[in-house]
């Protein structure tokens, strides 16, 4: 099956000499929610801007729906809707007129019924005759989503769409994203709320210093890179991990009052039973224990740190 | 061709004029009316005819041309500079529309607005001074070509400017002096030989001269030369605009 977006050996440097993208290759599958994660300045927005035609590419090739973004830019761009990171609006325009403008700009005939449906879905219908400058930050963000949807794109880029949006509105927004995915729209999102990516995405891509360091199915990623940690609440604090327990990956925390044991969930044997036996032999007693599974955020942080 | 995209930009720009009616239409009409009162009425009554045309009537084509080129420049430069300033230019850059179509839409809207104001000034002038238009089609041709040429020039300024100060710099320091020294208020034949020769390097001279010929069949330079120079300026501006857009000058990193 042809990918919705195919990026091959894409490189981009700015006039300052900063190399924003280094030989990036990436495929985004049709109909998936793809979360692109990376620290600030990693190259996420440059990658999105290049695919959308806002930034010129230096080297490489990008196709959208099989159309080259340079040679067949009209066909490629017609498939894309973009919600940029910055809140940039035609402040003096009316909400409804501005959404209709975007539809026309993308070459689509006027469709007031569609514009009404989009505005209603995003709870903006009541504000259709209001000037954009009078909207709150969250409403402006939703207005930008409405504009991105106005020409019925098959691929939607959401660059930090929930930044500055309150919790309730954010949930509504993600509900809208789910509905779009159900209708077959491919969604590429960047977000600083990694729990959102964990909840929404089908696949995760991690970019750091202009390089894609990982692209993996989310569930597979959580399985392969996910770790569990056993925390033992000790009765007597320890100054150091005893020599007899050096075979285990142990760390002391909380001034020696907690013993942390990290283990691989995929391993045949976790080593917990042996560890508890060895603790008893060493006379180390504990009053409580708990386990915690690493989140996508933990995985993301460890990947980026490893790459630093 | 993305005709709907072009129309969307064109309508968007024309709607902006509606919101800023006083600034866009009333203000130039008022200032031009004052020129007629001062130069045409008060001072003009003491000046003899020029080439057989009463002074008040003589300055009408020049005044229309001055307003036309200043408005064309300000309309087009602001139209492309403002989305750059606010960041909404991303929408134009990511839309399935060619550079040429973008230029046609923005320049078309800027020129339309300038022509409308030019025609309103013409109608206003008819209230103050006696007037005749010997060659209406030639008049319209000069009106349209000048509006397009200077809208393209304004588009260049809008692309080049990276601040509101720069946006005003070229119109204030170059265009206004050229407009005043372009023979709007006098015939360059009245100048000493040296300044007459210098004036021929001013492109506004050719616009005013050709335009005035369409009214009164009197001109400082031949009408064919005026037309040729206007076309040359238009094509030069179009070439620069297309180069700027193709290279992404101050638009695309």
Coordinates of C-alpha atoms in Angstrom, one line a residue:
Chain A
X1 CA 0.0 0.0 0.0
X2 CA 1.3 3.4 -1.0
X3 CA 2.3 5.5 2.1
X4 CA 0.3 8.8 2.6
X5 CA 3.6 10.6 3.0
X6 CA 7.0 9.3 1.9
X7 CA 10.2 11.3 2.9
X8 CA 13.5 10.1 1.4
X9 CA 16.9 11.5 2.4
X10 CA 15.6 14.9 3.2
X11 CA 18.1 17.5 4.3
X12 CA 17.6 21.2 5.2
X13 CA 20.0 23.8 6.4
X14 CA 19.1 27.4 7.2
X15 CA 21.0 30.5 6.0
X16 CA 22.6 30.7 9.5
X17 CA 24.3 27.3 8.8
X18 CA 22.1 25.4 11.2
X19 CA 21.4 21.9 9.9
X20 CA 17.7 21.4 10.8
X21 CA 17.2 18.1 9.0
X22 CA 19.9 15.5 8.3
X23 CA 19.1 12.9 5.7
X24 CA 15.6 12.2 7.1
X25 CA 13.7 9.2 5.7
X26 CA 10.2 8.4 6.9
X27 CA 6.9 6.8 5.7
X28 CA 3.5 7.8 7.2
X29 CA 0.9 5.2 6.5
X30 CA -2.6 5.9 5.1
X31 CA -5.2 6.4 7.8
X32 CA -2.9 6.3 10.8
X33 CA -2.3 8.8 13.6
X34 CA 1.5 9.3 13.6
X35 CA 3.0 11.2 16.6
X36 CA 6.3 13.0 15.9
X37 CA 8.0 13.6 19.2
X38 CA 11.2 15.5 19.8
X39 CA 12.7 18.2 22.1
X40 CA 12.5 21.8 21.1
X41 CA 14.6 22.6 18.1
X42 CA 14.8 18.9 17.0
X43 CA 13.4 19.6 13.5
X44 CA 9.7 18.7 13.9
X45 CA 8.3 22.0 12.6
X46 CA 11.0 22.2 9.8
X47 CA 10.0 18.7 8.6
X48 CA 6.3 19.6 8.6
X49 CA 6.9 23.0 7.0
X50 CA 9.0 21.3 4.2
X51 CA 6.3 18.8 3.4
X52 CA 3.7 21.5 3.3
X53 CA 5.7 23.8 1.0
X54 CA 6.4 26.5 3.5
X55 CA 10.1 25.8 3.7
X56 CA 12.3 24.8 0.7
X57 CA 14.1 21.5 0.8
X58 CA 17.9 21.4 0.1
X59 CA 18.1 17.7 -0.8
X60 CA 15.9 14.7 -0.9
X61 CA 12.5 13.8 -2.1
X62 CA 9.0 14.0 -0.6
X63 CA 5.8 12.6 -2.0
X64 CA 2.3 13.2 -0.6
X65 CA -0.3 10.7 -1.8
X66 CA 2.2 9.7 -4.4
X67 CA 2.6 13.3 -5.7
X68 CA 6.1 14.9 -5.6
X69 CA 5.8 18.1 -3.5
X70 CA 8.0 20.1 -6.0
X71 CA 7.0 18.7 -9.4
X72 CA 3.3 18.0 -8.6
X73 CA 2.9 20.6 -5.8
X74 CA -0.8 21.3 -6.6
X75 CA -1.9 17.7 -6.3
X76 CA 0.3 17.2 -3.2
X77 CA -0.8 20.4 -1.4
X78 CA -4.5 19.8 -2.2
X79 CA -4.4 16.7 0.1
X80 CA -2.9 18.5 3.0
X81 CA -4.4 20.5 5.9
X82 CA -2.1 22.3 8.3
X83 CA -2.6 23.6 11.8
X84 CA 0.7 25.5 12.5
X85 CA 2.2 25.8 15.9
X86 CA 1.9 29.6 16.1
X87 CA -1.5 31.3 16.5
X88 CA -1.5 33.3 13.3
X89 CA -4.8 34.6 12.3
X90 CA -6.5 37.1 10.0
X91 CA -7.4 39.1 13.1
X92 CA -9.9 41.5 11.4
X93 CA -11.8 38.8 9.5
X94 CA -15.0 37.1 10.6
X95 CA -14.7 33.5 11.7
X96 CA -17.0 32.0 9.0
X97 CA -15.7 34.2 6.2
X98 CA -12.1 33.2 7.0
X99 CA -12.9 29.4 6.9
X100 CA -14.7 29.9 3.6
X101 CA -11.7 31.8 2.3
X102 CA -9.4 28.9 3.0
X103 CA -11.7 26.5 1.1
X104 CA -11.6 28.8 -1.9
X105 CA -7.8 29.2 -1.7
X106 CA -7.5 25.5 -2.0
X107 CA -9.6 25.6 -5.2
X108 CA -12.8 24.1 -3.7
X109 CA -16.2 25.5 -4.6
X110 CA -18.1 27.3 -1.8
X111 CA -20.0 24.9 0.5
X112 CA -21.7 26.8 3.3
X113 CA -23.2 23.6 4.7
X114 CA -19.8 22.0 5.1
X115 CA -18.4 25.2 6.7
X116 CA -21.3 25.2 9.1
X117 CA -20.7 21.5 10.0
X118 CA -17.0 22.1 10.7
X119 CA -17.8 25.2 12.8
X120 CA -20.5 23.3 14.8
X121 CA -18.1 20.3 15.4
X122 CA -15.5 22.7 16.8
X123 CA -18.1 24.6 18.9
X124 CA -17.5 27.8 16.8
X125 CA -20.8 28.1 15.0
X126 CA -22.1 30.7 17.5
X127 CA -19.0 32.8 16.8
X128 CA -19.3 32.6 13.0
X129 CA -19.9 36.4 12.7
X130 CA -17.4 37.4 15.3
X131 CA -14.1 38.9 14.4
X132 CA -11.2 36.5 15.0
X133 CA -9.4 39.1 17.1
X134 CA -12.3 38.8 19.7
X135 CA -11.8 35.0 20.2
X136 CA -10.0 33.5 23.2
X137 CA -6.7 31.6 22.7
X138 CA -8.5 28.2 22.7
X139 CA -11.1 29.4 20.2
X140 CA -8.4 30.8 17.9
X141 CA -6.7 27.4 18.0
X142 CA -10.0 25.7 17.1
X143 CA -10.5 28.3 14.4
X144 CA -7.2 27.3 12.8
X145 CA -8.3 23.7 12.9
X146 CA -11.5 24.6 11.2
X147 CA -9.5 26.4 8.4
X148 CA -7.3 23.3 8.0
X149 CA -10.4 21.2 7.6
X150 CA -12.2 23.5 5.2
X151 CA -10.9 21.9 2.0
X152 CA -11.6 18.4 3.3
X153 CA -7.9 17.3 3.4
X154 CA -6.9 13.6 3.4
X155 CA -3.8 14.4 5.5
X156 CA -3.9 16.6 8.5
X157 CA -0.8 18.1 10.2
X158 CA -1.3 19.2 13.8
X159 CA 1.8 21.0 15.0
X160 CA 1.3 21.4 18.8
X161 CA -2.4 21.8 18.4
X162 CA -3.3 21.6 22.1
X163 CA -0.8 24.2 23.3
X164 CA -2.6 26.8 25.4
X165 CA -5.9 25.0 25.2
X166 CA -7.7 24.1 28.5
X167 CA -8.3 20.5 29.5
X168 CA -11.9 20.3 28.5
X169 CA -11.4 21.8 25.0
X170 CA -8.3 19.6 24.5
X171 CA -10.5 16.5 25.1
X172 CA -13.1 17.8 22.6
X173 CA -10.2 18.4 20.1
X174 CA -8.9 14.9 20.5
X175 CA -12.4 13.5 20.1
X176 CA -12.6 15.4 16.8
X177 CA -9.2 14.0 15.8
X178 CA -10.5 10.5 16.5
X179 CA -13.5 11.1 14.3
X180 CA -11.3 12.3 11.5
X181 CA -9.2 9.2 11.7
X182 CA -12.3 7.1 11.6
X183 CA -13.3 8.9 8.3
X184 CA -9.9 7.9 6.8
X185 CA -7.9 11.0 7.4
X186 CA -4.2 10.5 8.1
X187 CA -3.0 12.6 11.0
X188 CA 0.5 13.6 11.9
X189 CA 0.8 15.4 15.2
X190 CA 3.5 16.9 17.3
X191 CA 2.8 17.5 20.9
X192 CA 4.5 18.3 24.2
X193 CA 1.8 16.4 26.0
X194 CA 3.4 12.9 25.6
X195 CA 0.5 11.2 27.4
X196 CA -1.7 12.4 24.5
X197 CA 0.6 10.8 22.0
X198 CA 0.5 7.7 24.1
X199 CA -3.3 7.7 24.2
X200 CA -3.9 8.7 20.5
X201 CA -1.1 7.6 18.3
X202 CA -0.8 4.4 16.3
X203 CA 2.9 4.9 15.6
X204 CA 5.6 7.1 17.2
X205 CA 8.5 8.8 15.5
X206 CA 11.2 10.4 17.6
X207 CA 13.4 13.1 16.0
X208 CA 16.4 14.7 17.7
X209 CA 19.0 17.1 16.3
X210 CA 17.5 16.8 12.8
X211 CA 17.7 13.0 12.7
X212 CA 14.9 10.4 13.0
X213 CA 16.2 8.2 15.8
X214 CA 13.2 5.8 16.0
X215 CA 9.9 5.0 14.2
X216 CA 7.9 2.2 15.7
X217 CA 4.4 1.0 16.4
X218 CA 3.4 2.5 19.7
X219 CA 2.4 -0.8 21.4
X220 CA 5.6 -2.5 20.1
X221 CA 7.7 0.4 21.3
X222 CA 6.1 0.2 24.8
X223 CA 6.8 -3.5 24.9
X224 CA 10.3 -3.4 23.5
X225 CA 11.7 -0.3 25.3
X226 CA 9.3 -0.4 28.3
X227 CA 10.9 -1.2 31.6
X228 CA 9.3 -2.0 35.0
X229 CA 10.7 -0.9 38.3
X230 CA 10.2 -2.6 41.7
X231 CA 10.4 -0.2 44.6
X232 CA 11.1 -1.7 48.1
X233 CA 10.4 0.5 51.1
X234 CA 13.1 -0.6 53.5
X235 CA 12.7 -0.8 57.3
X236 CA 16.3 0.2 57.9
X237 CA 17.9 2.7 55.4
X238 CA 21.1 1.5 53.7
X239 CA 24.3 3.5 53.1
X240 CA 25.2 1.5 50.0
X241 CA 24.0 -1.5 48.1
X242 CA 25.6 -4.6 49.8
X243 CA 28.2 -6.4 47.8
X244 CA 26.2 -9.6 47.9
X245 CA 23.5 -7.9 45.8
X246 CA 25.8 -6.6 43.1
X247 CA 24.5 -9.0 40.6
X248 CA 21.2 -7.1 40.5
X249 CA 20.6 -3.7 38.9
X250 CA 19.8 -2.0 42.1
X251 CA 19.8 1.7 43.1
X252 CA 19.2 3.4 46.4
X253 CA 16.8 6.3 46.6
X254 CA 15.2 8.5 49.2
X255 CA 18.3 8.7 51.4
X256 CA 18.8 5.0 51.3
X257 CA 15.2 4.3 52.5
X258 CA 14.1 2.9 49.1
X259 CA 15.7 0.2 47.0
X260 CA 14.9 0.3 43.3
X261 CA 15.2 -2.7 41.0
X262 CA 14.7 -2.2 37.2
X263 CA 13.9 -5.2 35.1
X264 CA 12.9 -6.1 31.6
X265 CA 9.3 -7.1 31.1
X266 CA 10.1 -9.1 28.0
X267 CA 12.7 -11.3 29.8
X268 CA 11.8 -14.9 30.6
X269 CA 12.8 -14.4 34.3
X270 CA 12.4 -11.1 36.0
X271 CA 14.7 -12.1 38.9
X272 CA 12.3 -10.7 41.5
X273 CA 12.0 -14.1 43.4
X274 CA 15.8 -14.5 43.6
X275 CA 16.2 -10.9 44.7
X276 CA 13.8 -11.3 47.5
X277 CA 15.5 -14.5 48.6
X278 CA 18.9 -12.7 48.5
X279 CA 17.5 -9.8 50.5
X280 CA 16.3 -12.1 53.2
X281 CA 19.8 -13.8 53.3
X282 CA 21.4 -10.4 53.7
X283 CA 19.0 -9.5 56.5
X284 CA 17.5 -6.6 54.6
X285 CA 13.8 -6.2 55.5
X286 CA 11.2 -4.2 53.7
X287 CA 7.8 -3.0 54.8
X288 CA 6.2 -2.4 51.4
X289 CA 6.8 -2.9 47.7
X290 CA 5.3 -1.5 44.5
X291 CA 5.9 -1.8 40.7
X292 CA 5.7 0.9 38.1
X293 CA 5.8 0.5 34.3
X294 CA 7.6 3.1 32.2
X295 CA 5.4 5.5 30.3
X296 CA 6.0 6.8 26.7
X297 CA 7.4 9.9 28.4
X298 CA 10.1 7.8 30.2
X299 CA 10.9 6.0 27.0
X300 CA 11.1 9.3 25.0
X301 CA 13.3 10.9 27.7
X302 CA 15.7 7.9 27.7
X303 CA 15.9 7.8 23.9
X304 CA 16.7 11.5 23.6
X305 CA 19.2 11.4 26.5
X306 CA 20.9 8.4 24.9
X307 CA 21.2 10.4 21.6
X308 CA 22.6 13.5 23.4
Chain B
X1 CA -5.1 26.7 -12.9
X2 CA -6.5 27.5 -9.5
X3 CA -9.1 30.2 -10.5
X4 CA -11.0 29.7 -7.3
X5 CA -7.9 30.3 -5.3
X6 CA -7.2 33.5 -7.2
X7 CA -10.7 34.7 -6.7
X8 CA -10.5 33.9 -3.0
X9 CA -7.5 36.2 -2.6
X10 CA -9.0 38.8 -4.9
X11 CA -12.3 38.9 -2.9
X12 CA -10.4 38.9 0.4
X13 CA -8.5 42.0 -0.7
X14 CA -11.5 43.8 -2.1
X15 CA -13.4 43.1 1.1
X16 CA -10.6 44.7 3.1
X17 CA -11.2 47.9 1.1
X18 CA -14.8 47.8 2.2
X19 CA -13.7 47.8 5.8
X20 CA -11.3 50.6 5.4
X21 CA -13.4 52.8 3.1
X22 CA -12.4 56.1 4.5
X23 CA -8.7 55.3 4.3
X24 CA -9.0 53.7 0.9
X25 CA -11.4 55.9 -1.0
X26 CA -12.5 59.0 0.8
X27 CA -9.0 60.1 1.8
X28 CA -7.5 60.2 -1.7
X29 CA -10.6 61.8 -3.1
X30 CA -10.6 64.5 -0.5
X31 CA -6.9 65.3 -0.9
X32 CA -7.2 65.5 -4.7
X33 CA -10.2 67.8 -4.4
X34 CA -8.1 70.1 -2.3
X35 CA -5.4 70.1 -5.0
X36 CA -8.2 71.2 -7.5
X37 CA -9.4 73.9 -5.1
X38 CA -5.8 75.3 -4.5
X39 CA -4.0 74.7 -7.8
X40 CA -7.0 74.6 -10.2
X41 CA -9.1 77.3 -8.6
X42 CA -7.0 79.7 -6.5
X43 CA -3.6 79.6 -8.3
X44 CA -4.8 78.2 -11.6
X45 CA -7.0 81.2 -12.3
X46 CA -3.8 83.4 -12.5
X47 CA -1.8 81.0 -14.7
X48 CA -2.2 81.2 -18.5
X49 CA -3.3 78.2 -20.6
X50 CA -0.7 75.5 -21.3
X51 CA -0.8 74.2 -24.8
X52 CA -4.2 75.7 -25.2
X53 CA -5.6 73.9 -22.1
X54 CA -6.8 75.9 -19.0
X55 CA -4.4 75.2 -16.1
X56 CA -7.2 73.7 -13.9
X57 CA -8.0 71.2 -16.6
X58 CA -4.3 70.6 -17.5
X59 CA -3.5 69.2 -14.1
X60 CA -6.4 66.7 -14.0
X61 CA -4.6 63.8 -15.7
X62 CA -1.4 64.4 -13.6
X63 CA -3.4 64.4 -10.4
X64 CA -5.2 61.2 -11.3
X65 CA -1.9 59.5 -12.2
X66 CA -0.3 60.6 -9.0
X67 CA -3.1 59.2 -6.9
X68 CA -3.3 56.1 -9.1
X69 CA 0.4 55.2 -8.7
X70 CA 0.6 56.0 -5.0
X71 CA -2.5 53.9 -4.3
X72 CA -1.4 51.0 -6.4
X73 CA 1.9 50.9 -4.5
X74 CA 0.3 51.2 -1.0
X75 CA -2.5 48.7 -1.8
X76 CA -0.2 46.0 -3.1
X77 CA 2.7 46.5 -0.7
X78 CA 0.4 46.3 2.3
X79 CA -1.6 43.3 0.9
X80 CA 1.5 41.1 0.8
X81 CA 3.4 42.6 3.7
X82 CA 0.6 42.2 6.2
X83 CA 0.3 38.4 6.0
X84 CA 4.1 38.2 6.2
X85 CA 3.9 40.4 9.3
X86 CA 1.1 38.4 11.0
X87 CA 2.4 35.0 9.8
X88 CA -0.8 34.1 7.9
X89 CA 1.4 33.9 4.8
X90 CA 1.8 30.2 5.6
X91 CA -1.7 29.6 4.2
X92 CA -0.8 31.1 0.8
X93 CA 2.6 29.2 0.7
X94 CA 1.0 25.9 1.5
X95 CA -2.0 26.2 -0.9
X96 CA -2.2 24.6 -4.3
X97 CA -1.7 27.9 -6.1
X98 CA 1.2 29.0 -8.3
X99 CA 3.3 32.1 -7.7
X100 CA 1.9 33.7 -10.9
X101 CA -1.6 33.1 -9.7
X102 CA -0.8 34.7 -6.3
X103 CA 0.7 37.7 -8.1
X104 CA -2.3 38.1 -10.4
X105 CA -4.8 37.9 -7.5
X106 CA -3.0 40.4 -5.2
X107 CA -1.9 42.8 -8.0
X108 CA -5.4 42.5 -9.7
X109 CA -7.1 43.5 -6.4
X110 CA -4.6 46.4 -5.8
X111 CA -5.0 47.7 -9.4
X112 CA -8.8 47.4 -9.3
X113 CA -9.0 49.5 -6.1
X114 CA -6.6 52.1 -7.5
X115 CA -8.6 52.3 -10.8
X116 CA -11.9 52.7 -8.9
X117 CA -10.4 55.6 -6.9
X118 CA -8.9 57.1 -10.1
X119 CA -12.3 57.1 -11.8
X120 CA -13.9 58.7 -8.7
X121 CA -11.2 61.4 -8.8
X122 CA -12.0 61.9 -12.5
X123 CA -15.6 62.3 -11.7
X124 CA -14.8 64.7 -8.8
X125 CA -12.5 66.8 -11.1
X126 CA -15.4 67.2 -13.6
X127 CA -17.2 69.1 -10.8
X128 CA -14.4 71.6 -10.5
X129 CA -13.0 72.2 -14.0
X130 CA -14.1 71.9 -17.7
X131 CA -12.8 68.6 -19.1
X132 CA -12.9 66.5 -22.2
X133 CA -11.5 63.1 -23.0
X134 CA -10.3 62.9 -26.6
X135 CA -9.3 59.2 -26.6
X136 CA -11.3 57.3 -23.9
X137 CA -9.8 53.9 -24.8
X138 CA -6.3 55.2 -24.7
X139 CA -7.1 56.8 -21.3
X140 CA -8.4 53.5 -20.0
X141 CA -5.4 51.7 -21.4
X142 CA -2.9 54.0 -19.6
X143 CA -5.1 53.8 -16.4
X144 CA -5.0 50.0 -16.4
X145 CA -1.3 49.6 -17.4
X146 CA -0.2 52.1 -14.8
X147 CA -2.2 50.6 -12.0
X148 CA -0.9 47.1 -12.8
X149 CA 2.8 48.3 -13.2
X150 CA 2.8 50.2 -9.9
X151 CA 0.9 47.5 -8.1
X152 CA 3.7 45.1 -9.2
X153 CA 6.2 47.7 -7.9
X154 CA 4.3 47.8 -4.6
X155 CA 4.3 44.0 -4.4
X156 CA 8.1 44.2 -4.7
X157 CA 8.3 46.7 -1.8
X158 CA 5.9 44.5 0.2
X159 CA 8.1 41.4 -0.3
X160 CA 11.3 43.3 0.4
X161 CA 10.1 45.2 3.5
X162 CA 10.7 43.6 6.9
X163 CA 9.2 46.4 8.9
X164 CA 6.5 49.1 8.6
X165 CA 9.2 51.7 8.3
X166 CA 10.7 50.1 5.2
X167 CA 7.2 49.8 3.8
X168 CA 6.9 53.6 3.8
X169 CA 10.5 54.3 2.8
X170 CA 10.4 53.8 -0.9
X171 CA 7.0 55.5 -1.5
X172 CA 8.0 58.5 0.6
X173 CA 11.6 59.0 -0.5
X174 CA 11.4 57.9 -4.1
X175 CA 7.9 57.7 -5.5
X176 CA 6.5 60.9 -4.1
X177 CA 9.4 63.1 -5.4
X178 CA 9.2 61.4 -8.8
X179 CA 5.4 61.9 -8.9
X180 CA 5.7 65.6 -8.1
X181 CA 8.5 66.1 -10.6
X182 CA 6.8 64.0 -13.2
X183 CA 5.0 66.9 -14.9
X184 CA 1.7 66.6 -13.1
X185 CA 1.5 70.3 -12.4
X186 CA 3.5 71.6 -15.4
X187 CA 4.7 70.7 -18.9
X188 CA 8.4 69.6 -18.9
X189 CA 8.7 71.8 -22.0
X190 CA 8.6 74.7 -19.6
X191 CA 11.8 73.6 -17.9
X192 CA 15.4 74.7 -18.8
X193 CA 17.1 72.3 -21.2
X194 CA 19.2 70.6 -18.5
X195 CA 16.2 69.8 -16.2
X196 CA 14.1 68.8 -19.2
X197 CA 16.8 66.2 -20.1
X198 CA 16.9 65.0 -16.5
X199 CA 13.1 64.7 -16.4
X200 CA 13.2 62.2 -19.2
X201 CA 14.8 59.7 -16.8
X202 CA 11.7 60.0 -14.6
X203 CA 9.3 57.2 -15.5
X204 CA 6.3 59.2 -14.2
X205 CA 6.8 61.7 -17.0
X206 CA 5.9 59.1 -19.6
X207 CA 2.8 58.0 -17.7
X208 CA 1.5 61.6 -17.2
X209 CA 2.4 62.6 -20.7
X210 CA 0.6 59.6 -22.3
X211 CA -2.4 60.0 -20.0
X212 CA -2.7 63.7 -20.7
X213 CA -2.5 63.1 -24.4
X214 CA -5.6 60.8 -24.1
X215 CA -7.5 63.8 -22.7
X216 CA -6.2 66.8 -24.6
X217 CA -4.0 65.5 -27.4
X218 CA -1.1 67.4 -26.0
X219 CA 2.0 65.6 -24.6
X220 CA 5.6 66.1 -23.5
X221 CA 6.8 62.9 -25.2
X222 CA 5.3 60.9 -28.0
X223 CA 2.3 58.7 -27.0
X224 CA 3.9 55.6 -28.5
X225 CA 7.1 56.2 -26.4
X226 CA 4.9 56.7 -23.3
X227 CA 3.1 53.5 -23.9
X228 CA 6.4 51.6 -24.6
X229 CA 8.0 52.9 -21.4
X230 CA 4.9 52.0 -19.3
X231 CA 5.0 48.5 -20.7
X232 CA 8.7 48.2 -20.2
X233 CA 8.3 49.2 -16.5
X234 CA 5.5 46.7 -16.1
X235 CA 7.5 43.9 -17.5
X236 CA 10.6 44.8 -15.5
X237 CA 8.5 44.8 -12.3
X238 CA 6.8 41.5 -13.2
X239 CA 10.3 39.9 -13.8
X240 CA 11.6 41.1 -10.4
X241 CA 8.4 39.8 -8.6
X242 CA 8.6 36.4 -10.3
X243 CA 12.3 36.1 -9.4
X244 CA 11.6 37.0 -5.8
X245 CA 8.9 34.5 -5.5
X246 CA 10.8 31.7 -7.3
X247 CA 13.8 32.2 -5.0
X248 CA 11.6 32.5 -2.0
X249 CA 13.2 35.9 -1.2
X250 CA 12.2 36.9 2.3
X251 CA 9.2 34.5 2.1
X252 CA 10.6 30.9 2.3
X253 CA 13.7 29.8 4.2

